[in-house]
mmCIF file with all atom_site columns, C-alpha atoms in Angstrom:
data_model
loop_
_atom_site.group_PDB
_atom_site.id
_atom_site.type_symbol
_atom_site.label_atom_id
_atom_site.label_alt_id
_atom_site.label_comp_id
_atom_site.label_asym_id
_atom_site.label_entity_id
_atom_site.label_seq_id
_atom_site.pdbx_PDB_ins_code
_atom_site.Cartn_x
_atom_site.Cartn_y
_atom_site.Cartn_z
_atom_site.occupancy
_atom_site.B_iso_or_equiv
_atom_site.pdbx_formal_charge
_atom_site.auth_seq_id
_atom_site.auth_comp_id
_atom_site.auth_asym_id
_atom_site.auth_atom_id
_atom_site.pdbx_PDB_model_num
ATOM 1   C CA . UNK F 1 1   ? 10.621 -36.400 -11.041 1.00 85.00 ? 1   UNK F CA 1
ATOM 2   C CA . UNK F 1 2   ? 11.701 -39.117 -9.408  1.00 88.00 ? 2   UNK F CA 1
ATOM 3   C CA . UNK F 1 3   ? 13.961 -37.730 -6.400  1.00 87.00 ? 3   UNK F CA 1
ATOM 4   C CA . UNK F 1 4   ? 17.453 -39.226 -8.236  1.00 85.00 ? 4   UNK F CA 1
ATOM 5   C CA . UNK F 1 5   ? 16.228 -37.117 -11.536 1.00 80.00 ? 5   UNK F CA 1
ATOM 6   C CA . UNK F 1 6   ? 16.327 -33.893 -9.322  1.00 78.00 ? 6   UNK F CA 1
ATOM 7   C CA . UNK F 1 7   ? 19.195 -34.502 -7.023  1.00 81.00 ? 7   UNK F CA 1
ATOM 8   C CA . UNK F 1 8   ? 21.376 -35.294 -9.726  1.00 79.00 ? 8   UNK F CA 1
ATOM 9   C CA . UNK F 1 9   ? 20.637 -32.115 -11.579 1.00 75.00 ? 9   UNK F CA 1
ATOM 10  C CA . UNK F 1 10  ? 20.712 -29.908 -8.922  1.00 75.00 ? 10  UNK F CA 1
ATOM 11  C CA . UNK F 1 11  ? 24.219 -31.918 -8.082  1.00 78.00 ? 11  UNK F CA 1
ATOM 12  C CA . UNK F 1 12  ? 25.230 -30.640 -11.575 1.00 76.00 ? 12  UNK F CA 1
ATOM 13  C CA . UNK F 1 13  ? 24.546 -26.951 -11.188 1.00 66.00 ? 13  UNK F CA 1
ATOM 14  C CA . UNK F 1 14  ? 28.064 -24.627 -11.004 1.00 68.00 ? 14  UNK F CA 1
ATOM 15  C CA . UNK F 1 15  ? 25.896 -21.402 -10.194 1.00 65.00 ? 15  UNK F CA 1
ATOM 16  C CA . UNK F 1 16  ? 24.641 -18.608 -12.328 1.00 69.00 ? 16  UNK F CA 1
ATOM 17  C CA . UNK F 1 17  ? 27.217 -16.241 -14.428 1.00 73.00 ? 17  UNK F CA 1
ATOM 18  C CA . UNK F 1 18  ? 27.977 -12.915 -13.196 1.00 70.00 ? 18  UNK F CA 1
ATOM 19  C CA . UNK F 1 19  ? 26.439 -13.202 -9.391  1.00 74.00 ? 19  UNK F CA 1
ATOM 20  C CA . UNK F 1 20  ? 29.308 -13.380 -7.628  1.00 88.00 ? 20  UNK F CA 1
ATOM 21  C CA . UNK F 1 21  ? 31.212 -15.994 -10.226 1.00 94.00 ? 21  UNK F CA 1
ATOM 22  C CA . UNK F 1 22  ? 34.689 -17.257 -9.414  1.00 93.00 ? 22  UNK F CA 1
ATOM 23  C CA . UNK F 1 23  ? 36.470 -15.917 -12.308 1.00 94.00 ? 23  UNK F CA 1
ATOM 24  C CA . UNK F 1 24  ? 39.957 -17.491 -10.553 1.00 93.00 ? 24  UNK F CA 1
ATOM 25  C CA . UNK F 1 25  ? 42.693 -16.833 -8.774  1.00 95.00 ? 25  UNK F CA 1
ATOM 26  C CA . UNK F 1 26  ? 46.585 -16.149 -9.583  1.00 95.00 ? 26  UNK F CA 1
ATOM 27  C CA . UNK F 1 27  ? 49.076 -14.293 -7.057  1.00 93.00 ? 27  UNK F CA 1
ATOM 28  C CA . UNK F 1 28  ? 47.330 -15.053 -3.915  1.00 94.00 ? 28  UNK F CA 1
ATOM 29  C CA . UNK F 1 29  ? 44.362 -12.657 -5.321  1.00 96.00 ? 29  UNK F CA 1
ATOM 30  C CA . UNK F 1 30  ? 41.002 -14.120 -5.967  1.00 97.00 ? 30  UNK F CA 1
ATOM 31  C CA . UNK F 1 31  ? 39.113 -12.346 -8.944  1.00 97.00 ? 31  UNK F CA 1
ATOM 32  C CA . UNK F 1 32  ? 35.152 -12.699 -8.274  1.00 97.00 ? 32  UNK F CA 1
ATOM 33  C CA . UNK F 1 33  ? 32.687 -10.523 -11.094 1.00 97.00 ? 33  UNK F CA 1
ATOM 34  C CA . UNK F 1 34  ? 29.097 -9.158  -10.641 1.00 97.00 ? 34  UNK F CA 1
ATOM 35  C CA . UNK F 1 35  ? 26.373 -7.582  -12.549 1.00 96.00 ? 35  UNK F CA 1
ATOM 36  C CA . UNK F 1 36  ? 25.018 -5.354  -10.208 1.00 96.00 ? 36  UNK F CA 1
ATOM 37  C CA . UNK F 1 37  ? 24.027 -1.917  -11.422 1.00 94.00 ? 37  UNK F CA 1
ATOM 38  C CA . UNK F 1 38  ? 21.966 -0.140  -8.993  1.00 96.00 ? 38  UNK F CA 1
ATOM 39  C CA . UNK F 1 39  ? 22.713 0.095   -5.937  1.00 98.00 ? 39  UNK F CA 1
ATOM 40  C CA . UNK F 1 40  ? 20.885 -2.227  -3.796  1.00 97.00 ? 40  UNK F CA 1
ATOM 41  C CA . UNK F 1 41  ? 22.440 -4.682  -5.513  1.00 97.00 ? 41  UNK F CA 1
ATOM 42  C CA . UNK F 1 42  ? 25.666 -3.309  -5.799  1.00 98.00 ? 42  UNK F CA 1
ATOM 43  C CA . UNK F 1 43  ? 26.142 -2.980  -1.592  1.00 98.00 ? 43  UNK F CA 1
ATOM 44  C CA . UNK F 1 44  ? 24.872 -6.605  -1.739  1.00 98.00 ? 44  UNK F CA 1
ATOM 45  C CA . UNK F 1 45  ? 27.822 -7.616  -4.154  1.00 98.00 ? 45  UNK F CA 1
ATOM 46  C CA . UNK F 1 46  ? 29.955 -5.697  -2.075  1.00 98.00 ? 46  UNK F CA 1
ATOM 47  C CA . UNK F 1 47  ? 28.606 -7.100  1.894   1.00 98.00 ? 47  UNK F CA 1
ATOM 48  C CA . UNK F 1 48  ? 29.719 -10.555 0.177   1.00 97.00 ? 48  UNK F CA 1
ATOM 49  C CA . UNK F 1 49  ? 32.582 -9.343  -1.332  1.00 98.00 ? 49  UNK F CA 1
ATOM 50  C CA . UNK F 1 50  ? 33.901 -8.279  2.337   1.00 97.00 ? 50  UNK F CA 1
ATOM 51  C CA . UNK F 1 51  ? 32.507 -11.886 3.879   1.00 97.00 ? 51  UNK F CA 1
ATOM 52  C CA . UNK F 1 52  ? 34.609 -14.177 1.506   1.00 97.00 ? 52  UNK F CA 1
ATOM 53  C CA . UNK F 1 53  ? 38.442 -11.576 1.643   1.00 97.00 ? 53  UNK F CA 1
ATOM 54  C CA . UNK F 1 54  ? 37.652 -12.000 5.361   1.00 95.00 ? 54  UNK F CA 1
ATOM 55  C CA . UNK F 1 55  ? 41.090 -10.790 7.254   1.00 94.00 ? 55  UNK F CA 1
ATOM 56  C CA . UNK F 1 56  ? 42.295 -9.767  3.356   1.00 96.00 ? 56  UNK F CA 1
ATOM 57  C CA . UNK F 1 57  ? 41.784 -6.450  1.667   1.00 98.00 ? 57  UNK F CA 1
ATOM 58  C CA . UNK F 1 58  ? 38.250 -5.779  -0.881  1.00 98.00 ? 58  UNK F CA 1
ATOM 59  C CA . UNK F 1 59  ? 39.402 -3.889  -3.530  1.00 98.00 ? 59  UNK F CA 1
ATOM 60  C CA . UNK F 1 60  ? 36.870 -3.187  -5.894  1.00 98.00 ? 60  UNK F CA 1
ATOM 61  C CA . UNK F 1 61  ? 35.834 -2.285  -9.669  1.00 98.00 ? 61  UNK F CA 1
ATOM 62  C CA . UNK F 1 62  ? 32.873 -0.680  -10.357 1.00 98.00 ? 62  UNK F CA 1
ATOM 63  C CA . UNK F 1 63  ? 31.529 0.557   -14.058 1.00 98.00 ? 63  UNK F CA 1
ATOM 64  C CA . UNK F 1 64  ? 28.769 2.027   -13.755 1.00 98.00 ? 64  UNK F CA 1
ATOM 65  C CA . UNK F 1 65  ? 25.204 1.331   -15.965 1.00 96.00 ? 65  UNK F CA 1
ATOM 66  C CA . UNK F 1 66  ? 24.213 4.985   -18.000 1.00 96.00 ? 66  UNK F CA 1
ATOM 67  C CA . UNK F 1 67  ? 24.974 8.058   -17.708 1.00 97.00 ? 67  UNK F CA 1
ATOM 68  C CA . UNK F 1 68  ? 21.029 8.451   -16.419 1.00 97.00 ? 68  UNK F CA 1
ATOM 69  C CA . UNK F 1 69  ? 21.524 6.139   -13.682 1.00 97.00 ? 69  UNK F CA 1
ATOM 70  C CA . UNK F 1 70  ? 24.992 7.441   -12.459 1.00 98.00 ? 70  UNK F CA 1
ATOM 71  C CA . UNK F 1 71  ? 23.009 11.091  -11.892 1.00 98.00 ? 71  UNK F CA 1
ATOM 72  C CA . UNK F 1 72  ? 20.742 10.349  -10.143 1.00 98.00 ? 72  UNK F CA 1
ATOM 73  C CA . UNK F 1 73  ? 21.825 7.414   -8.189  1.00 98.00 ? 73  UNK F CA 1
ATOM 74  C CA . UNK F 1 74  ? 25.841 8.060   -7.684  1.00 98.00 ? 74  UNK F CA 1
ATOM 75  C CA . UNK F 1 75  ? 25.799 8.963   -4.053  1.00 98.00 ? 75  UNK F CA 1
ATOM 76  C CA . UNK F 1 76  ? 23.917 6.010   -3.253  1.00 98.00 ? 76  UNK F CA 1
ATOM 77  C CA . UNK F 1 77  ? 26.990 4.330   -5.452  1.00 98.00 ? 77  UNK F CA 1
ATOM 78  C CA . UNK F 1 78  ? 29.284 6.037   -3.246  1.00 98.00 ? 78  UNK F CA 1
ATOM 79  C CA . UNK F 1 79  ? 27.916 5.331   -0.671  1.00 98.00 ? 79  UNK F CA 1
ATOM 80  C CA . UNK F 1 80  ? 27.435 1.213   -1.292  1.00 98.00 ? 80  UNK F CA 1
ATOM 81  C CA . UNK F 1 81  ? 30.711 1.036   -2.275  1.00 98.00 ? 81  UNK F CA 1
ATOM 82  C CA . UNK F 1 82  ? 32.224 2.548   0.668   1.00 98.00 ? 82  UNK F CA 1
ATOM 83  C CA . UNK F 1 83  ? 32.329 -1.032  2.230   1.00 97.00 ? 83  UNK F CA 1
ATOM 84  C CA . UNK F 1 84  ? 35.479 -2.635  0.338   1.00 98.00 ? 84  UNK F CA 1
ATOM 85  C CA . UNK F 1 85  ? 39.121 -1.431  0.944   1.00 98.00 ? 85  UNK F CA 1
ATOM 86  C CA . UNK F 1 86  ? 39.776 -0.375  -1.929  1.00 98.00 ? 86  UNK F CA 1
ATOM 87  C CA . UNK F 1 87  ? 37.580 0.578   -4.967  1.00 98.00 ? 87  UNK F CA 1
ATOM 88  C CA . UNK F 1 88  ? 38.188 1.967   -8.718  1.00 98.00 ? 88  UNK F CA 1
ATOM 89  C CA . UNK F 1 89  ? 35.601 3.439   -10.537 1.00 98.00 ? 89  UNK F CA 1
ATOM 90  C CA . UNK F 1 90  ? 35.384 3.464   -14.219 1.00 98.00 ? 90  UNK F CA 1
ATOM 91  C CA . UNK F 1 91  ? 33.879 5.912   -16.841 1.00 98.00 ? 91  UNK F CA 1
ATOM 92  C CA . UNK F 1 92  ? 30.549 4.833   -17.530 1.00 97.00 ? 92  UNK F CA 1
ATOM 93  C CA . UNK F 1 93  ? 29.331 2.007   -19.562 1.00 96.00 ? 93  UNK F CA 1
ATOM 94  C CA . UNK F 1 94  ? 26.853 4.178   -22.243 1.00 89.00 ? 94  UNK F CA 1
ATOM 95  C CA . UNK F 1 95  ? 24.584 1.675   -23.561 1.00 88.00 ? 95  UNK F CA 1
ATOM 96  C CA . UNK F 1 96  ? 21.917 2.670   -24.930 1.00 91.00 ? 96  UNK F CA 1
ATOM 97  C CA . UNK F 1 97  ? 22.148 6.551   -24.360 1.00 93.00 ? 97  UNK F CA 1
ATOM 98  C CA . UNK F 1 98  ? 24.051 9.569   -25.249 1.00 95.00 ? 98  UNK F CA 1
ATOM 99  C CA . UNK F 1 99  ? 26.360 10.731  -22.462 1.00 96.00 ? 99  UNK F CA 1
ATOM 100 C CA . UNK F 1 100 ? 25.006 14.149  -20.354 1.00 97.00 ? 100 UNK F CA 1
ATOM 101 C CA . UNK F 1 101 ? 27.559 17.106  -19.662 1.00 97.00 ? 101 UNK F CA 1
ATOM 102 C CA . UNK F 1 102 ? 29.645 16.479  -16.439 1.00 97.00 ? 102 UNK F CA 1
ATOM 103 C CA . UNK F 1 103 ? 28.051 13.218  -15.807 1.00 98.00 ? 103 UNK F CA 1
ATOM 104 C CA . UNK F 1 104 ? 30.862 10.703  -15.176 1.00 98.00 ? 104 UNK F CA 1
ATOM 105 C CA . UNK F 1 105 ? 32.316 8.139   -13.069 1.00 98.00 ? 105 UNK F CA 1
ATOM 106 C CA . UNK F 1 106 ? 34.124 10.378  -11.165 1.00 98.00 ? 106 UNK F CA 1
ATOM 107 C CA . UNK F 1 107 ? 31.139 11.301  -9.349  1.00 98.00 ? 107 UNK F CA 1
ATOM 108 C CA . UNK F 1 108 ? 30.689 8.142   -7.938  1.00 98.00 ? 108 UNK F CA 1
ATOM 109 C CA . UNK F 1 109 ? 34.463 7.853   -6.976  1.00 98.00 ? 109 UNK F CA 1
ATOM 110 C CA . UNK F 1 110 ? 33.806 11.498  -5.300  1.00 98.00 ? 110 UNK F CA 1
ATOM 111 C CA . UNK F 1 111 ? 31.407 10.016  -3.726  1.00 98.00 ? 111 UNK F CA 1
ATOM 112 C CA . UNK F 1 112 ? 32.955 7.168   -1.692  1.00 98.00 ? 112 UNK F CA 1
ATOM 113 C CA . UNK F 1 113 ? 33.567 7.355   2.055   1.00 98.00 ? 113 UNK F CA 1
ATOM 114 C CA . UNK F 1 114 ? 37.084 6.352   2.242   1.00 98.00 ? 114 UNK F CA 1
ATOM 115 C CA . UNK F 1 115 ? 40.590 8.408   2.167   1.00 98.00 ? 115 UNK F CA 1
ATOM 116 C CA . UNK F 1 116 ? 41.146 9.302   -1.680  1.00 97.00 ? 116 UNK F CA 1
ATOM 117 C CA . UNK F 1 117 ? 44.114 7.262   -2.100  1.00 97.00 ? 117 UNK F CA 1
ATOM 118 C CA . UNK F 1 118 ? 41.755 4.156   -1.698  1.00 98.00 ? 118 UNK F CA 1
ATOM 119 C CA . UNK F 1 119 ? 39.414 5.267   -3.851  1.00 98.00 ? 119 UNK F CA 1
ATOM 120 C CA . UNK F 1 120 ? 40.880 6.294   -7.945  1.00 98.00 ? 120 UNK F CA 1
ATOM 121 C CA . UNK F 1 121 ? 38.646 7.161   -11.309 1.00 98.00 ? 121 UNK F CA 1
ATOM 122 C CA . UNK F 1 122 ? 40.267 5.784   -14.151 1.00 98.00 ? 122 UNK F CA 1
ATOM 123 C CA . UNK F 1 123 ? 38.276 6.488   -17.409 1.00 96.00 ? 123 UNK F CA 1
ATOM 124 C CA . UNK F 1 124 ? 40.533 4.895   -19.849 1.00 96.00 ? 124 UNK F CA 1
ATOM 125 C CA . UNK F 1 125 ? 38.905 1.205   -20.222 1.00 94.00 ? 125 UNK F CA 1
ATOM 126 C CA . UNK F 1 126 ? 42.751 0.177   -21.170 1.00 96.00 ? 126 UNK F CA 1
ATOM 127 C CA . UNK F 1 127 ? 44.188 1.288   -18.305 1.00 98.00 ? 127 UNK F CA 1
ATOM 128 C CA . UNK F 1 128 ? 42.343 0.034   -15.734 1.00 98.00 ? 128 UNK F CA 1
ATOM 129 C CA . UNK F 1 129 ? 43.419 -3.584  -15.254 1.00 97.00 ? 129 UNK F CA 1
ATOM 130 C CA . UNK F 1 130 ? 46.960 -1.881  -15.129 1.00 97.00 ? 130 UNK F CA 1
ATOM 131 C CA . UNK F 1 131 ? 45.487 0.283   -12.561 1.00 97.00 ? 131 UNK F CA 1
ATOM 132 C CA . UNK F 1 132 ? 43.976 -2.363  -9.750  1.00 97.00 ? 132 UNK F CA 1
ATOM 133 C CA . UNK F 1 133 ? 46.923 -4.192  -10.481 1.00 97.00 ? 133 UNK F CA 1
ATOM 134 C CA . UNK F 1 134 ? 48.973 -1.613  -8.494  1.00 96.00 ? 134 UNK F CA 1
ATOM 135 C CA . UNK F 1 135 ? 46.394 -1.646  -5.700  1.00 97.00 ? 135 UNK F CA 1
ATOM 136 C CA . UNK F 1 136 ? 47.021 -5.395  -4.718  1.00 96.00 ? 136 UNK F CA 1
ATOM 137 C CA . UNK F 1 137 ? 48.287 -8.072  -3.114  1.00 94.00 ? 137 UNK F CA 1
ATOM 138 C CA . UNK F 1 138 ? 48.421 -11.294 -1.990  1.00 94.00 ? 138 UNK F CA 1
ATOM 139 C CA . UNK F 1 139 ? 45.931 -12.326 0.089   1.00 95.00 ? 139 UNK F CA 1
ATOM 140 C CA . UNK F 1 140 ? 42.923 -9.428  -1.525  1.00 97.00 ? 140 UNK F CA 1
ATOM 141 C CA . UNK F 1 141 ? 39.708 -10.247 -3.541  1.00 98.00 ? 141 UNK F CA 1
ATOM 142 C CA . UNK F 1 142 ? 39.587 -8.640  -5.833  1.00 98.00 ? 142 UNK F CA 1
ATOM 143 C CA . UNK F 1 143 ? 35.599 -7.914  -7.250  1.00 98.00 ? 143 UNK F CA 1
ATOM 144 C CA . UNK F 1 144 ? 34.277 -6.652  -10.703 1.00 98.00 ? 144 UNK F CA 1
ATOM 145 C CA . UNK F 1 145 ? 31.123 -5.133  -10.533 1.00 98.00 ? 145 UNK F CA 1
ATOM 146 C CA . UNK F 1 146 ? 28.617 -3.678  -13.614 1.00 97.00 ? 146 UNK F CA 1
ATOM 147 C CA . UNK F 1 147 ? 26.581 -4.507  -15.883 1.00 95.00 ? 147 UNK F CA 1
ATOM 148 C CA . UNK F 1 148 ? 28.478 -3.743  -18.457 1.00 92.00 ? 148 UNK F CA 1
ATOM 149 C CA . UNK F 1 149 ? 32.356 -4.783  -20.460 1.00 95.00 ? 149 UNK F CA 1
ATOM 150 C CA . UNK F 1 150 ? 33.760 -4.705  -16.740 1.00 96.00 ? 150 UNK F CA 1
ATOM 151 C CA . UNK F 1 151 ? 32.846 -9.061  -16.517 1.00 95.00 ? 151 UNK F CA 1
ATOM 152 C CA . UNK F 1 152 ? 36.019 -9.017  -19.391 1.00 95.00 ? 152 UNK F CA 1
ATOM 153 C CA . UNK F 1 153 ? 38.982 -6.995  -16.911 1.00 96.00 ? 153 UNK F CA 1
ATOM 154 C CA . UNK F 1 154 ? 38.595 -10.106 -14.699 1.00 95.00 ? 154 UNK F CA 1
ATOM 155 C CA . UNK F 1 155 ? 40.493 -11.310 -17.135 1.00 94.00 ? 155 UNK F CA 1
ATOM 156 C CA . UNK F 1 156 ? 42.995 -8.954  -18.087 1.00 95.00 ? 156 UNK F CA 1
ATOM 157 C CA . UNK F 1 157 ? 43.909 -8.792  -13.944 1.00 96.00 ? 157 UNK F CA 1
ATOM 158 C CA . UNK F 1 158 ? 44.404 -12.304 -13.279 1.00 95.00 ? 158 UNK F CA 1
ATOM 159 C CA . UNK F 1 159 ? 46.400 -11.915 -17.018 1.00 94.00 ? 159 UNK F CA 1
ATOM 160 C CA . UNK F 1 160 ? 48.676 -9.637  -14.910 1.00 94.00 ? 160 UNK F CA 1
ATOM 161 C CA . UNK F 1 161 ? 48.859 -11.473 -11.943 1.00 92.00 ? 161 UNK F CA 1
ATOM 162 C CA . UNK F 1 162 ? 51.002 -13.873 -12.517 1.00 84.00 ? 162 UNK F CA 1
ATOM 163 C CA . UNK F 1 163 ? 50.243 -17.659 -13.714 1.00 69.00 ? 163 UNK F CA 1
ATOM 164 C CA . UNK F 1 164 ? 46.600 -18.482 -13.022 1.00 56.00 ? 164 UNK F CA 1
ATOM 165 C CA . UNK F 1 165 ? 44.821 -20.852 -11.789 1.00 59.00 ? 165 UNK F CA 1
ATOM 166 C CA . UNK F 1 166 ? 41.144 -21.056 -12.311 1.00 54.00 ? 166 UNK F CA 1
ATOM 167 C CA . UNK F 1 167 ? 38.399 -21.831 -10.398 1.00 52.00 ? 167 UNK F CA 1
ATOM 168 C CA . UNK F 1 168 ? 36.194 -24.292 -11.052 1.00 49.00 ? 168 UNK F CA 1
ATOM 169 C CA . UNK F 1 169 ? 32.896 -24.163 -12.892 1.00 47.00 ? 169 UNK F CA 1
#
């Protein structure tokens, strides 16, 4: 392939969807989304969020994916989320599994090594955007994380923050 063609192709590349994807800015808050759904990837996304937030606060919204993964890795997920300033944990996105007794997003929320007022378990998807909005202030970075429908939450949070400035794609 001629170098000019390759360079033109790279110049048009705007990034991979759902890998620390910028979703927009509203009310002085930047919102990103990431597909991370195992403890190592969640830790990497949180570390990246911490760098992007700079002197601002990092607010992470995590939706666990699968009951078995939540049961088996709740402590590791909690530790991975501990690098945030505020954490909102949603309930488990079941995908292909049936619920397991006693397994919910609360297991992860309880494992986050932050003061209790900085961690919330919000089992209702419909209530999550408002719960996140209540924690935000200008200068914050919000990071929605998980393999489920948490990706749709980015737009819900942005809508509650006011006029949207879409991030370039």
